[in-house]
Each structure stands twice: as structure tokens, then as C-alpha cells.
Short mmCIF file of C-alpha atoms in Angstrom, two decimals:
data_model
loop_
_atom_site.label_atom_id
_atom_site.label_comp_id
_atom_site.label_asym_id
_atom_site.label_seq_id
_atom_site.Cartn_x
_atom_site.Cartn_y
_atom_site.Cartn_z
CA UNK A 1 -5.29 12.02 -38.25
CA UNK A 2 -5.46 14.41 -35.28
CA UNK A 3 -8.27 13.49 -32.94
CA UNK A 4 -9.54 15.94 -30.36
CA UNK A 5 -12.10 14.98 -27.73
CA UNK A 6 -14.22 17.45 -25.80
CA UNK A 7 -16.14 17.02 -22.58
CA UNK A 8 -18.12 19.55 -20.56
CA UNK A 9 -14.94 20.99 -19.06
CA UNK A 10 -12.00 19.48 -20.93
CA UNK A 11 -10.24 19.40 -24.25
CA UNK A 12 -8.31 16.18 -24.82
CA UNK A 13 -5.81 16.62 -27.61
CA UNK A 14 -2.52 15.50 -29.07
CA UNK A 15 0.66 16.99 -27.68
CA UNK A 16 2.57 19.81 -29.38
CA UNK A 17 6.12 20.93 -28.68
CA UNK A 18 4.86 24.26 -27.36
CA UNK A 19 3.27 22.28 -24.47
CA UNK A 20 6.68 21.47 -22.99
CA UNK A 21 6.55 23.90 -20.02
CA UNK A 22 3.07 22.80 -18.93
CA UNK A 23 3.93 19.12 -19.40
CA UNK A 24 7.11 19.63 -17.36
CA UNK A 25 4.97 21.10 -14.57
CA UNK A 26 3.45 17.66 -13.93
CA UNK A 27 6.18 15.35 -15.28
CA UNK A 28 8.72 17.13 -13.06
CA UNK A 29 6.43 17.28 -10.01
CA UNK A 30 7.41 14.80 -7.25
CA UNK A 31 3.77 14.39 -6.14
CA UNK A 32 2.46 13.69 -9.63
CA UNK A 33 5.33 11.29 -10.34
CA UNK A 34 5.36 9.56 -6.94
CA UNK A 35 3.95 6.32 -8.34
CA UNK A 36 4.94 6.76 -12.00
CA UNK A 37 7.21 4.29 -13.79
CA UNK A 38 10.12 6.78 -13.78
CA UNK A 39 11.40 9.43 -11.36
CA UNK A 40 10.28 13.05 -11.93
CA UNK A 41 11.86 14.75 -14.92
CA UNK A 42 15.01 16.53 -13.83
CA UNK A 43 14.90 19.32 -16.40
CA UNK A 44 13.05 20.76 -19.36
CA UNK A 45 15.26 18.88 -21.84
CA UNK A 46 14.12 15.53 -20.45
CA UNK A 47 10.50 16.64 -20.86
CA UNK A 48 11.26 17.85 -24.40
CA UNK A 49 12.57 14.39 -25.33
CA UNK A 50 9.60 12.66 -23.67
CA UNK A 51 7.15 14.99 -25.43
CA UNK A 52 8.82 14.51 -28.82
CA UNK A 53 8.61 10.73 -28.40
CA UNK A 54 4.90 11.08 -27.59
CA UNK A 55 4.32 13.25 -30.66
CA UNK A 56 6.27 10.84 -32.90
CA UNK A 57 4.60 7.67 -31.56
CA UNK A 58 2.83 5.51 -34.11
CA UNK A 59 -0.93 6.04 -33.67
CA UNK A 60 -1.51 2.41 -34.62
CA UNK A 61 0.10 1.46 -31.31
CA UNK A 62 -2.20 3.59 -29.20
CA UNK A 63 -3.14 7.12 -28.38
CA UNK A 64 -2.38 9.58 -25.60
CA UNK A 65 -4.18 12.86 -25.02
CA UNK A 66 -3.06 15.89 -23.10
CA UNK A 67 -5.76 17.08 -20.71
CA UNK A 68 -6.54 20.77 -21.13
CA UNK A 69 -8.61 22.37 -18.36
CA UNK A 70 -9.45 26.09 -18.30
CA UNK A 71 -6.85 26.71 -21.02
CA UNK A 72 -3.99 24.89 -19.23
CA UNK A 73 -2.47 21.48 -19.88
CA UNK A 74 -2.81 19.70 -16.53
CA UNK A 75 -2.18 16.03 -17.35
CA UNK A 76 -2.27 13.19 -19.81
CA UNK A 77 -4.54 10.18 -20.36
CA UNK A 78 -4.55 7.40 -22.90
CA UNK A 79 -3.54 3.96 -23.99
CA UNK A 80 -0.01 3.45 -25.27
CA UNK A 81 0.78 0.80 -26.05
CA UNK A 82 -2.72 -0.56 -26.47
CA UNK A 83 -4.28 -2.08 -24.37
CA UNK A 84 -2.32 -0.43 -21.50
CA UNK A 85 -4.40 2.42 -20.02
CA UNK A 86 -2.92 5.18 -17.88
CA UNK A 87 -3.16 8.76 -16.70
CA UNK A 88 -1.26 11.44 -14.83
CA UNK A 89 -2.56 14.70 -13.43
CA UNK A 90 -0.85 17.66 -11.78
CA UNK A 91 -1.65 17.55 -8.02
CA UNK A 92 -3.17 21.05 -8.14
CA UNK A 93 -6.02 19.46 -10.14
CA UNK A 94 -6.62 16.32 -8.08
CA UNK A 95 -10.04 15.73 -6.49
CA UNK A 96 -11.96 17.77 -9.09
CA UNK A 97 -13.31 14.93 -11.20
CA UNK A 98 -10.92 15.76 -14.06
CA UNK A 99 -9.32 12.31 -14.12
CA UNK A 100 -12.71 10.58 -14.27
CA UNK A 101 -14.05 12.94 -16.96
CA UNK A 102 -10.92 12.55 -19.10
CA UNK A 103 -10.62 8.80 -18.52
CA UNK A 104 -14.26 8.16 -19.34
CA UNK A 105 -14.01 10.13 -22.61
CA UNK A 106 -10.85 8.33 -23.71
CA UNK A 107 -12.20 4.88 -22.79
CA UNK A 108 -15.36 5.56 -24.81
CA UNK A 109 -13.23 6.77 -27.73
CA UNK A 110 -10.94 3.72 -27.61
CA UNK A 111 -13.77 1.21 -27.53
CA UNK A 112 -15.58 3.08 -30.32
CA UNK A 113 -12.56 3.33 -32.64
CA UNK A 114 -10.42 0.27 -31.88
CA UNK A 115 -11.02 -3.45 -31.97
CA UNK A 116 -10.34 -4.08 -28.30
CA UNK A 117 -11.79 -6.64 -25.94
CA UNK A 118 -10.38 -4.86 -22.90
CA UNK A 119 -8.05 -2.25 -21.45
CA UNK A 120 -5.55 -3.02 -18.70
CA UNK A 121 -3.73 -0.97 -16.09
CA UNK A 122 -0.64 -1.63 -13.97
CA UNK A 123 -0.68 0.39 -10.73
CA UNK A 124 1.60 0.72 -7.74
CA UNK A 125 -0.56 -0.67 -4.90
CA UNK A 126 0.34 2.33 -2.71
CA UNK A 127 -1.44 4.62 -5.19
CA UNK A 128 -4.88 4.47 -3.59
CA UNK A 129 -6.22 7.48 -5.52
CA UNK A 130 -5.42 6.01 -8.94
CA UNK A 131 -6.82 2.64 -7.91
CA UNK A 132 -10.04 4.34 -6.77
CA UNK A 133 -10.27 6.20 -10.09
CA UNK A 134 -9.73 3.02 -12.10
CA UNK A 135 -12.46 1.27 -10.13
CA UNK A 136 -14.81 4.23 -10.61
CA UNK A 137 -14.13 3.91 -14.36
CA UNK A 138 -15.16 0.24 -14.14
CA UNK A 139 -11.80 -1.51 -13.94
CA UNK A 140 -11.58 -4.65 -11.78
CA UNK A 141 -8.49 -5.98 -10.03
CA UNK A 142 -7.10 -9.07 -11.74
CA UNK A 143 -3.81 -9.68 -9.95
CA UNK A 144 -0.80 -8.59 -7.95
CA UNK A 145 2.94 -9.10 -8.39
CA UNK A 146 5.91 -8.20 -6.21
CA UNK A 147 8.99 -6.22 -7.27
CA UNK A 148 7.93 -5.68 -10.88
CA UNK A 149 9.63 -2.36 -11.60
CA UNK A 150 12.72 -0.56 -10.32
CA UNK A 151 12.05 3.18 -10.08
CA UNK A 152 14.85 5.41 -8.86
CA UNK A 153 16.62 2.44 -7.30
CA UNK A 154 13.53 1.17 -5.45
CA UNK A 155 11.67 -2.00 -6.44
CA UNK A 156 7.91 -1.52 -6.45
CA UNK A 157 5.00 -3.93 -6.66
CA UNK A 158 2.18 -3.91 -9.20
CA UNK A 159 -1.54 -4.44 -9.06
CA UNK A 160 -3.25 -5.26 -12.32
CA UNK A 161 -6.68 -4.04 -13.38
CA UNK A 162 -8.84 -4.78 -16.40
CA UNK A 163 -11.85 -3.12 -18.04
CA UNK A 164 -13.76 -5.39 -20.40
CA UNK A 165 -15.58 -3.98 -23.40
CA UNK A 166 -19.32 -3.86 -22.75
CA UNK A 167 -21.26 -6.07 -25.12
#
């Protein structure tokens, strides 16, 4: 089943292989990937493999949507594996409300279509913008841990956030 979500300005849809160049624009961007769980993609082939894995992922395990704004793919948002929630956006599109609009739509979709008590997020504590967006979406900080992930040879900390389903 191919789900597509629409907001006032966005189309949130499943990835296709013809998205590879636009996905590489953010997955290969050092600013977009600064606090991601892997270094920026080094070439188009790495993005092709990442995109194919996303396309082939079992929808029972979660769902990710590409964010299309004004006809361009500018990021991704979703929950894979469930209940892990995350997003990435090309820096050219930061500070426009796109992350909030996309995140809100996907959260509503997840709680409407999945039996979930909550969503969780793991964020590098240096990523103030993503933390602010999570909090605007209703997530609350639940914890902190040191040296949880090695990215490009550097150990980074994690802050944990949770959004409970509204009753």
C-alpha cells in the first residue's frame, strides 16, 4: 500500500529510485548530516543503496516519507523502525516551518494508523534546532547518555525524547 500525505504546502510520499539526485543533495550535504547517525554520503552510489534500502523496507516495521516542497524533494521524515521518529531537511529549507508541517502530518498519520503508545527520538544534544522542533511537536526529554554512537570516528552523546499518544 502506497500512502501519500498532503499538507497545505507539502507532499509526503514514498521514495522512488528517480529521487536519488535530490536525496543525495541532502544526504551528501555536510550541514544536513552534521548530527546524523552517519557521515554525509560520499557519492551518488551510496545514496542509491540507501534509497533502495528505504524503498525495500518492510512497511510493518515503520514508514518514512520523502518531503516534497514546491516540486522538489527536500528531506525525509518518518518512523523506522517504529517507534523511532526522525527527520532530515536540506539546509536551504530550514527555518520555513517545513519540518514542523511534515512532522505533524506524519505523527498524526502514525497515531491514526498504528497501535502505538508513543514515539521516541534520539538526538545529538548539540543539535539545538532539531531539539526545538521535537519540543514544538510535543516531545519531552526523557534522558541523556554519553558516547552512544561513533560517527566518523567521533563518539557523540544522545538525548532521548518521547511523545505520548493523546488519549
